[in-house]
PDB file of C-alpha atoms in Angstrom:
ATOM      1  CA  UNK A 216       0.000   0.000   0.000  1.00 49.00           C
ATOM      2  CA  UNK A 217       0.676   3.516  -0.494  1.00 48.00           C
ATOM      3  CA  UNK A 218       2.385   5.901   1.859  1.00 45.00           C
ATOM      4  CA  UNK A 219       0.378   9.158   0.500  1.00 48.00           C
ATOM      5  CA  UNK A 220      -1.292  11.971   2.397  1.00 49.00           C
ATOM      6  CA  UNK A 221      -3.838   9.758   4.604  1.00 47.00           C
ATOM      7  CA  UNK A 222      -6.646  11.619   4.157  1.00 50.00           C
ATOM      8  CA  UNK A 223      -7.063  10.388   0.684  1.00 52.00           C
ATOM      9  CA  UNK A 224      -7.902   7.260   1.989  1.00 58.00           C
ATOM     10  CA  UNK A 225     -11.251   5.482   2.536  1.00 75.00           C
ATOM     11  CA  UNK A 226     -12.324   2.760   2.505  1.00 92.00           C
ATOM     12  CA  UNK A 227     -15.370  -0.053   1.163  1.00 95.00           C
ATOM     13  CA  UNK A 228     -17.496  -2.462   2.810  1.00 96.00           C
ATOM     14  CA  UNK A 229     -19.766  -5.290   1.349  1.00 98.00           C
ATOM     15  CA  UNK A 230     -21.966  -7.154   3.761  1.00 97.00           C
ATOM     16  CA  UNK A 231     -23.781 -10.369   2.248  1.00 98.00           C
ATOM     17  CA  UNK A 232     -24.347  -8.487  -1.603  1.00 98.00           C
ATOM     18  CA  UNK A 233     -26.607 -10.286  -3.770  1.00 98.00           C
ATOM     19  CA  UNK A 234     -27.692  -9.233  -7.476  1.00 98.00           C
ATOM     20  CA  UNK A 235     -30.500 -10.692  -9.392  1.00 98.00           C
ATOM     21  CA  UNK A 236     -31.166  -9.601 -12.702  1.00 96.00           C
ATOM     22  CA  UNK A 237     -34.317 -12.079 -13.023  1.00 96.00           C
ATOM     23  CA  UNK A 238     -33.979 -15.563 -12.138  1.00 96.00           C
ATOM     24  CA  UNK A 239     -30.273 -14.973 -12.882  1.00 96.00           C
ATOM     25  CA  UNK A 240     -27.872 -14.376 -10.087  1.00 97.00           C
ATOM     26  CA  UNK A 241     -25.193 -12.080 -10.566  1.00 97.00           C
ATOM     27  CA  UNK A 242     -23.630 -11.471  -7.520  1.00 98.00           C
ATOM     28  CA  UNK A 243     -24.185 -14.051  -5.067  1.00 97.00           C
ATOM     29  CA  UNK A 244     -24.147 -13.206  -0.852  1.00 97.00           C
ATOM     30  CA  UNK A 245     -20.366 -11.572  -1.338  1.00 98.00           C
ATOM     31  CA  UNK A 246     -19.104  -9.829   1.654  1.00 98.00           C
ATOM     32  CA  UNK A 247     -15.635  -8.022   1.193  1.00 97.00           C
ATOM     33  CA  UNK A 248     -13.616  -5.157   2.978  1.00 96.00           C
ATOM     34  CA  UNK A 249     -11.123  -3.014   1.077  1.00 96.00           C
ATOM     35  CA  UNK A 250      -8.790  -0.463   2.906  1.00 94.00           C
ATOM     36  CA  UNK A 251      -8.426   3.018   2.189  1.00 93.00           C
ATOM     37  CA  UNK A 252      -5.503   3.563  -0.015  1.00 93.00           C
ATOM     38  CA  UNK A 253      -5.497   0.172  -1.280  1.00 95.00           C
ATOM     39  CA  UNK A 254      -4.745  -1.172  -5.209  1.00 96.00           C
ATOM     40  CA  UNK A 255      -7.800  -3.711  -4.968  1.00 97.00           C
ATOM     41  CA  UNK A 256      -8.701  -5.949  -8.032  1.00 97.00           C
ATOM     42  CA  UNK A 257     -11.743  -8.552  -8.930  1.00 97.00           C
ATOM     43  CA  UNK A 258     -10.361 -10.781 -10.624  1.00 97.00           C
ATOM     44  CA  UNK A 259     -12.071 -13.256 -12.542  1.00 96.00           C
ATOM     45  CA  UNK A 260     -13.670 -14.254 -15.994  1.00 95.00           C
ATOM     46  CA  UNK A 261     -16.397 -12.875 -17.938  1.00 92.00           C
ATOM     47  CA  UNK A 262     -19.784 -13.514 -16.151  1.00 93.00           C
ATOM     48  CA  UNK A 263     -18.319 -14.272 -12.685  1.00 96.00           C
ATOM     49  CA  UNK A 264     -19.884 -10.671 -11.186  1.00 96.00           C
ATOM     50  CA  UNK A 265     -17.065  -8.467 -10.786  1.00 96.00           C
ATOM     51  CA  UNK A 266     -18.633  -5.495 -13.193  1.00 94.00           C
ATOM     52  CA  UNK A 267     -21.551  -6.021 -11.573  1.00 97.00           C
ATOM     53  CA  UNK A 268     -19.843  -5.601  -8.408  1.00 97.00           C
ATOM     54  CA  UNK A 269     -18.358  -2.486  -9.726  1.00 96.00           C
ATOM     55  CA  UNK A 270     -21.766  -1.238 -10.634  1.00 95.00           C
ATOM     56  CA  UNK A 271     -23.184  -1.651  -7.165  1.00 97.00           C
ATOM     57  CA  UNK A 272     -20.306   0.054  -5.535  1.00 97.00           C
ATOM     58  CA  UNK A 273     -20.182   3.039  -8.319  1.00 95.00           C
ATOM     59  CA  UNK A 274     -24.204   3.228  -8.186  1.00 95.00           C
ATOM     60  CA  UNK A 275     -25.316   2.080 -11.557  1.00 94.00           C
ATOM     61  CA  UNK A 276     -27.000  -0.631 -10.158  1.00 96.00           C
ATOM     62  CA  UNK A 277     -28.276  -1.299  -6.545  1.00 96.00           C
ATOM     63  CA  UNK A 278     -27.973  -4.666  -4.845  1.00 98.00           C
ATOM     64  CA  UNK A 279     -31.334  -6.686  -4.268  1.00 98.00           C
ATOM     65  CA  UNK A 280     -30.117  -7.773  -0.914  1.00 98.00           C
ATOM     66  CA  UNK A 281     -27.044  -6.780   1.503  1.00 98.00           C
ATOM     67  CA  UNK A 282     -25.343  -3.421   1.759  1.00 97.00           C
ATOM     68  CA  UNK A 283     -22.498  -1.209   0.698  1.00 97.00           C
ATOM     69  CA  UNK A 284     -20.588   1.019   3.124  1.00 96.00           C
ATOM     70  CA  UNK A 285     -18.546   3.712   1.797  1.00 93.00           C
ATOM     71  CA  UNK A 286     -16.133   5.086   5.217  1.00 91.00           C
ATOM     72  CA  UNK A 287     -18.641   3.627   7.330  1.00 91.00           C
ATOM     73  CA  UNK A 288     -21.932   5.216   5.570  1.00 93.00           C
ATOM     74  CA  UNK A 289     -24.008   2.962   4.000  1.00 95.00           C
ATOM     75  CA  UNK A 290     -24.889   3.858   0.606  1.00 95.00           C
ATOM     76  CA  UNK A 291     -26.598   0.945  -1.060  1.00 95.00           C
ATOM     77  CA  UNK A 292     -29.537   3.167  -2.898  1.00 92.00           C
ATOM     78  CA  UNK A 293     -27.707   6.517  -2.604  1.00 93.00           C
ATOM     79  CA  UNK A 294     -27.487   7.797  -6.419  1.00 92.00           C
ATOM     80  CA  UNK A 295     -24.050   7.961  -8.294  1.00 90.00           C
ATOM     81  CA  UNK A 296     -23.830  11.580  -8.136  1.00 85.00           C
ATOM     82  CA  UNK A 297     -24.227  11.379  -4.439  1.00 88.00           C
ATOM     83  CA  UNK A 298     -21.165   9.052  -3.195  1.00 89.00           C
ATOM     84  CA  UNK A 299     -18.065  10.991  -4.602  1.00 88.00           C
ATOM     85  CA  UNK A 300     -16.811   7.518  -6.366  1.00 93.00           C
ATOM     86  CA  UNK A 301     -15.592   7.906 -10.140  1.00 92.00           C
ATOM     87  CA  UNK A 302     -15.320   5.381 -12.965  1.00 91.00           C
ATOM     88  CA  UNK A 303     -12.782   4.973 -15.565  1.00 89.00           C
ATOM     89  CA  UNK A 304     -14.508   2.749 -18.383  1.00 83.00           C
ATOM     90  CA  UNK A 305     -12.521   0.633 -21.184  1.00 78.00           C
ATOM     91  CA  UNK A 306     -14.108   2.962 -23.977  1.00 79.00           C
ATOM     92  CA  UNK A 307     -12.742   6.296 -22.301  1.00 78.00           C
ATOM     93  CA  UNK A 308     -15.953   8.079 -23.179  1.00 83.00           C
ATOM     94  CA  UNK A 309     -13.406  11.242 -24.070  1.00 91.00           C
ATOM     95  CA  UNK A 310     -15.763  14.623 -25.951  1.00 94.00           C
ATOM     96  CA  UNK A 311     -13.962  14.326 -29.404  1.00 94.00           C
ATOM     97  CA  UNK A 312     -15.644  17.741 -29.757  1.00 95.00           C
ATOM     98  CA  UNK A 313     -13.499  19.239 -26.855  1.00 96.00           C
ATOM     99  CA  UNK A 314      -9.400  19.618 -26.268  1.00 96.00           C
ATOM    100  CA  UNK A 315      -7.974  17.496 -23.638  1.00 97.00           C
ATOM    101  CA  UNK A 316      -7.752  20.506 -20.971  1.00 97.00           C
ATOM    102  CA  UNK A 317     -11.363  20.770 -21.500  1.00 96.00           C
ATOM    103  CA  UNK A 318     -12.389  17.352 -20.916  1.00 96.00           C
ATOM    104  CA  UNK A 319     -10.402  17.524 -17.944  1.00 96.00           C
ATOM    105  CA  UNK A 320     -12.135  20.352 -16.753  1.00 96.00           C
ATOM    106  CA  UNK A 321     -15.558  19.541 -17.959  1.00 94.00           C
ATOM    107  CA  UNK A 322     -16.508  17.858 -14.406  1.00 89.00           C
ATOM    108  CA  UNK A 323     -15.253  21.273 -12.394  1.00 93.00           C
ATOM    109  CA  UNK A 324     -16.900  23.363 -14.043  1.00 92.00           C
ATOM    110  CA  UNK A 325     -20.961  21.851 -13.972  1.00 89.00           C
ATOM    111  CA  UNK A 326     -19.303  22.349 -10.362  1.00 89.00           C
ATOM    112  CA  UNK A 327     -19.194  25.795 -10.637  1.00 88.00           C
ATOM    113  CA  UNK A 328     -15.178  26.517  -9.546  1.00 91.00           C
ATOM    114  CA  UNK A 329     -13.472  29.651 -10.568  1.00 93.00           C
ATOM    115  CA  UNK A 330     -11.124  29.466 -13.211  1.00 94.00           C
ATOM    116  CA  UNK A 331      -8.140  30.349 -11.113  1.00 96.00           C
ATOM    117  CA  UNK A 332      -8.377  26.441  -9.668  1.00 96.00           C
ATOM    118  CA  UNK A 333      -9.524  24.719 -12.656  1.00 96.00           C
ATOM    119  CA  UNK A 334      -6.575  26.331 -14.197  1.00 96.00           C
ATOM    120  CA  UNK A 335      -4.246  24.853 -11.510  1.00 96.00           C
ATOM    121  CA  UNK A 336      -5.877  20.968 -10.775  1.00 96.00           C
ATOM    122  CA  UNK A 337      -6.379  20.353 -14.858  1.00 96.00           C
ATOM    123  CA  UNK A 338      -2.327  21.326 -14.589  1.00 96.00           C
ATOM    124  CA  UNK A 339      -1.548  19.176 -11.665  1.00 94.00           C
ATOM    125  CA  UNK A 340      -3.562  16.364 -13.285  1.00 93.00           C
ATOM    126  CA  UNK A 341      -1.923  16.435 -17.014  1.00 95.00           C
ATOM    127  CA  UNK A 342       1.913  16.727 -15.080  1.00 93.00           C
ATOM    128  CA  UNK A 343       0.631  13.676 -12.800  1.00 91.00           C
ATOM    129  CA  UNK A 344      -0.243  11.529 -16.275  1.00 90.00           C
ATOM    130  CA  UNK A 345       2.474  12.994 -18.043  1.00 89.00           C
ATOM    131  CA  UNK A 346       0.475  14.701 -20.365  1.00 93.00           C
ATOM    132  CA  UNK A 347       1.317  18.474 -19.960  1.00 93.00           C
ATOM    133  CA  UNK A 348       2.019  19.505 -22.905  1.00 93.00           C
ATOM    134  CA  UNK A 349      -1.334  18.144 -24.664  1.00 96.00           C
ATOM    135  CA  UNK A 350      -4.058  20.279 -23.293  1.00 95.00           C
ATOM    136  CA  UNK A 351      -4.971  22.113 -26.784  1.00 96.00           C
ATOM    137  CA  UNK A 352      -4.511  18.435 -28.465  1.00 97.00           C
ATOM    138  CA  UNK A 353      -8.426  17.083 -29.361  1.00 96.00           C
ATOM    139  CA  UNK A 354      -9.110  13.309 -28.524  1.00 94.00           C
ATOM    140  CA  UNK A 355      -8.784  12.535 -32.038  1.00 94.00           C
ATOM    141  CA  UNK A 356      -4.899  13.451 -32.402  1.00 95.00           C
ATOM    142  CA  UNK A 357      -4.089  10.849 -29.210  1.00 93.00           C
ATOM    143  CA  UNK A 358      -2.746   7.481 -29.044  1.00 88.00           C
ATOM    144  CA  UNK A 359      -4.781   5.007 -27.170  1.00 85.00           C
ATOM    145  CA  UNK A 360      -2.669   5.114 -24.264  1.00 85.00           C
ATOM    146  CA  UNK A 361      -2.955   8.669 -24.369  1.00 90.00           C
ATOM    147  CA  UNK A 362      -6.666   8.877 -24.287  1.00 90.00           C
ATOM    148  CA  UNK A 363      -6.550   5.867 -21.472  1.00 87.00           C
ATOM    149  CA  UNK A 364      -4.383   8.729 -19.582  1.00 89.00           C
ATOM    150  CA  UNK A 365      -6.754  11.817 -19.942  1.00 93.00           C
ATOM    151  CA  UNK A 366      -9.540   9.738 -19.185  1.00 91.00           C
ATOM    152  CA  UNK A 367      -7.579   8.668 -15.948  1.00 91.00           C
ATOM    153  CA  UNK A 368      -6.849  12.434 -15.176  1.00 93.00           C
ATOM    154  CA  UNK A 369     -10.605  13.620 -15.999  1.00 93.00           C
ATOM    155  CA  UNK A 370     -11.554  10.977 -12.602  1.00 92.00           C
ATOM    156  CA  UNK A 371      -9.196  11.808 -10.393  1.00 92.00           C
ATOM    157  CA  UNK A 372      -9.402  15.895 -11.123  1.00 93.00           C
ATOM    158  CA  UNK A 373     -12.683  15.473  -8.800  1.00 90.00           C
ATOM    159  CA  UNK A 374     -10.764  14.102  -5.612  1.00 89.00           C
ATOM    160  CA  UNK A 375     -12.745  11.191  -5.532  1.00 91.00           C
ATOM    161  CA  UNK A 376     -13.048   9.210  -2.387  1.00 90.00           C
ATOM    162  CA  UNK A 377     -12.652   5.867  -5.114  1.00 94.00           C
ATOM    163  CA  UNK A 378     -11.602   5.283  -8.087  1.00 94.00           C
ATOM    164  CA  UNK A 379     -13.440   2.605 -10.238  1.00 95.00           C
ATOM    165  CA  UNK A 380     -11.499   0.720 -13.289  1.00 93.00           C
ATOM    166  CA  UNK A 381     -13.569  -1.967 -15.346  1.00 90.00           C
ATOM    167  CA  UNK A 382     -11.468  -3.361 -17.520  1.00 87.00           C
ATOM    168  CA  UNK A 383      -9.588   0.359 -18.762  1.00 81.00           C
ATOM    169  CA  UNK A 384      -6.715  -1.704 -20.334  1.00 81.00           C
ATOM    170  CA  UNK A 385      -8.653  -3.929 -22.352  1.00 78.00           C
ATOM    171  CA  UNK A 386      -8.860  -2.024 -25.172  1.00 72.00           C
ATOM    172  CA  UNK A 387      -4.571  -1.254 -25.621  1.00 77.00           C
ATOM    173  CA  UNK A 388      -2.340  -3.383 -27.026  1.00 80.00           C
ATOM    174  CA  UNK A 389       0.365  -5.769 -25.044  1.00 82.00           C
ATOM    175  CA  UNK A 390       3.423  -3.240 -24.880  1.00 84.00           C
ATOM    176  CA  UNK A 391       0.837  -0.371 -24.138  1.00 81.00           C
ATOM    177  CA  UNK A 392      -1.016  -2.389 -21.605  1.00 84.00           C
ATOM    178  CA  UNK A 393       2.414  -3.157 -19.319  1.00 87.00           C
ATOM    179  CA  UNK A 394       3.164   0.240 -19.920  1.00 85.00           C
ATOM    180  CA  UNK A 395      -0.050   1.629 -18.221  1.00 85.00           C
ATOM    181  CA  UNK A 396       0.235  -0.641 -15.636  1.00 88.00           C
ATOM    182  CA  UNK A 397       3.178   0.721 -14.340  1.00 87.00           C
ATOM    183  CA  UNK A 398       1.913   4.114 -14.374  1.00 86.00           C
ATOM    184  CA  UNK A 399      -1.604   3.425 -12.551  1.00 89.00           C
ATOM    185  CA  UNK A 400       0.335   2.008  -9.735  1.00 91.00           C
ATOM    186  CA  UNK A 401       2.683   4.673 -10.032  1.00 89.00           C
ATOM    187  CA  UNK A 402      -0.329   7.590  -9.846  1.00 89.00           C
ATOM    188  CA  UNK A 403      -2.180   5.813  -7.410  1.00 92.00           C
ATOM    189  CA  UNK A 404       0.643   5.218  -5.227  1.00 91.00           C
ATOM    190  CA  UNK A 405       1.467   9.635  -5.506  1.00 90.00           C
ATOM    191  CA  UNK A 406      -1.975  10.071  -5.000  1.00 90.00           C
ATOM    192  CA  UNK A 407      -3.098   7.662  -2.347  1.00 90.00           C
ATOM    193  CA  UNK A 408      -6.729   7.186  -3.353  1.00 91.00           C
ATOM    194  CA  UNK A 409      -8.222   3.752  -3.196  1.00 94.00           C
ATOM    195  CA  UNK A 410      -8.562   1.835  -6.373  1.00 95.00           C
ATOM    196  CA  UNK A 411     -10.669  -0.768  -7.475  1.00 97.00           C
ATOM    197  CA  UNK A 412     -10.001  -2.230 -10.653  1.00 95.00           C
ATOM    198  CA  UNK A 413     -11.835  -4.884 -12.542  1.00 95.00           C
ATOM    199  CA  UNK A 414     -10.001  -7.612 -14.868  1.00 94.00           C
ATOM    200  CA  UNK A 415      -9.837 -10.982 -16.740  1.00 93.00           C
ATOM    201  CA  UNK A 416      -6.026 -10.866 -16.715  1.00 92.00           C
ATOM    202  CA  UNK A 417      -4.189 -12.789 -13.705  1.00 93.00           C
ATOM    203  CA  UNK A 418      -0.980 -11.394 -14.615  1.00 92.00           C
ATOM    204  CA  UNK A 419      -2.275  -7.807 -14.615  1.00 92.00           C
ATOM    205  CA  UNK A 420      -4.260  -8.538 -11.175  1.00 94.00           C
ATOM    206  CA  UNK A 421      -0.961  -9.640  -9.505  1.00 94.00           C
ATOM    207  CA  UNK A 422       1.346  -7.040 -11.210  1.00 92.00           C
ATOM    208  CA  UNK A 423      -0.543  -4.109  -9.559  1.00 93.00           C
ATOM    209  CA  UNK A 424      -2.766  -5.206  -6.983  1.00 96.00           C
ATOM    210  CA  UNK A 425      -2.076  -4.884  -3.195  1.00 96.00           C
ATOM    211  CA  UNK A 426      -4.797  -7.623  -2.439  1.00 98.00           C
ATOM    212  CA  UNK A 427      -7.000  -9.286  -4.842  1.00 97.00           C
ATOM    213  CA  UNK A 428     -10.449 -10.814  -4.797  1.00 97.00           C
ATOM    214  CA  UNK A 429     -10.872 -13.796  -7.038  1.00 97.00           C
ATOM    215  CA  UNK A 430     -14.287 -14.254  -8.078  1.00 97.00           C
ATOM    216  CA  UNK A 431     -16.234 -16.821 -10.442  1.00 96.00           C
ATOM    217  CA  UNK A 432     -20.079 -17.405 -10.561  1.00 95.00           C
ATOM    218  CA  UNK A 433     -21.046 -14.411  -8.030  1.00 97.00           C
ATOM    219  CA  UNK A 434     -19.214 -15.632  -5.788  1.00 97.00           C
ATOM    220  CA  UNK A 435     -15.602 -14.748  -4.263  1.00 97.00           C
ATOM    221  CA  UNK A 436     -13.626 -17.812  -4.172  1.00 96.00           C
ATOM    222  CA  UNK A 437     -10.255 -16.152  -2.777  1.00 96.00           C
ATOM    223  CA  UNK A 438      -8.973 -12.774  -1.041  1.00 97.00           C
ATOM    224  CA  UNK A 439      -5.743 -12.122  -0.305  1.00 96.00           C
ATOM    225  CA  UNK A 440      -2.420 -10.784  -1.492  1.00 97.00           C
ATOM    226  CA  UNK A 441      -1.063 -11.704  -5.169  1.00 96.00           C
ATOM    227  CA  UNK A 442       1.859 -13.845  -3.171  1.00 95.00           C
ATOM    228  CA  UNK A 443      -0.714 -15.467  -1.240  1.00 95.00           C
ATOM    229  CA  UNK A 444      -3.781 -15.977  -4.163  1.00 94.00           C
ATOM    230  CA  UNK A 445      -0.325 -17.501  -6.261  1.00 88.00           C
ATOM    231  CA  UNK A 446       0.856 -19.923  -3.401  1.00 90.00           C
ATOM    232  CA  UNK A 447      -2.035 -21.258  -1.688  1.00 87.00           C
ATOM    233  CA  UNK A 448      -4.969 -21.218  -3.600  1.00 86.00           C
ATOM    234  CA  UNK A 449      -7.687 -21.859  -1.652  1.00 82.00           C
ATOM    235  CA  UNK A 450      -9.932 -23.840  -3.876  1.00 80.00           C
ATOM    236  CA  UNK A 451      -9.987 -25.930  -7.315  1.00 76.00           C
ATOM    237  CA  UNK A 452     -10.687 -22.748  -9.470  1.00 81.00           C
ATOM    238  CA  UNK A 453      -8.018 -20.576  -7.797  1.00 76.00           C
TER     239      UNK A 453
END
């Protein structure tokens, strides 16, 4: 774990989570604690519940049974907008309308902040992702590593309390994927805000995770550190 400023830490709390979509569960009776400041990744295939894990704890979706406690506060059927958690998606979602300081900014200002510190947190962001001198650049003239960056810097400009990732990397090829790697730990370690991060890859899950859930059929079959998830499995799917 991190040794940032503590106060950018806070933590998440499932207690017996269940999603049904249907006759189909999702997410089945999953309780799990993550620490403030933490790397934390579901790991897992497709279908085993880890988006929709994401979803519950970002607000897209709300849990049929059980409860989610953000610092303590439980916000099961609190709306998105409400729980200061952001999402970085696979597809970026970048305005190809808008330059990259303005997509950064776009989220401060339907806050209403003054210009003076827009100005200075899009800056701090774009140094932090090593993208300061691309703020007139529009989406269209980046690489996708690039965009994977400014979408990165457009989350964290809010100070969330968490910072959701489902499946960002997928999308980037092998030498860019091991490249961003390296620099989300690197900005989440400067930065010390808890991250959850959602994959298929095992080898990405160990490279960057403090501790790991391992999940398959809405269920978690495994938490613990990389070292320990990679020595002693605890069951047949592990």
């Amino acid at each position: 774990m991190n040794a940032a400023n503590p106060s950018n830490r806070h933590d998440v709390r499932l207690e017996q989570v269940t999603k049904q979509f249907g006759s189909w569960t999702a997410v089945d009776n999953i309780s799990l604690s993550i620490k403030g400041g933490e790397f934390f990744s579901l790991l897992g295939p497709s279908g085993c519940g880890k988006s929709t894990t994401l979803s519950m704890i970002g607000g897209f979706e709300s849990p049929t049974a059980g409860a989610i406690y953000l610092d303590g506060e439980d916000v099961s059927r609190q709306q998105p907008y409400k729980r200061d958690v952001n999402t970085v998606f696979q597809s970026y979602a970048l305005f190809p309308h808008l330059d990259i300081f303005e997509n950064v900014a776009f989220g401060l200002r339907r806050k209403g902040l003054g210009k003076a510190e827009i100005d200075a947190r899009v800056k701090e962001m774009l140094a932090l992702v090593d993208l300061t001198g691309f703020a007139k650049r529009k989406p269209g003239q980046l690489s996708g590593g690039q965009a994977q960056r400014v979408a990165l810097a457009r989350a964290l400009v809010n100070k969330p309390k968490l910072l959701l990732l489902d499946e960002p990397l997928g999308a980037l090829d092998l030498k860019l994927r091991k490249q961003m790697q390296i620099e989300l730990k690197r900005i989440q370690n400067e930065i010390g805000i808890t991250f959850l991060f959602v994959t298929h890859d095992q080898e990405e899950a160990m490279a960057m995770s403090d501790r790991l859930a391992v999940m398959s059929k809405g269920k978690i079959e495994q938490v613990g550190t990389p070292a320990e998830v990679y020595d002693h499995p605890a069951t047949e799917f592990v």
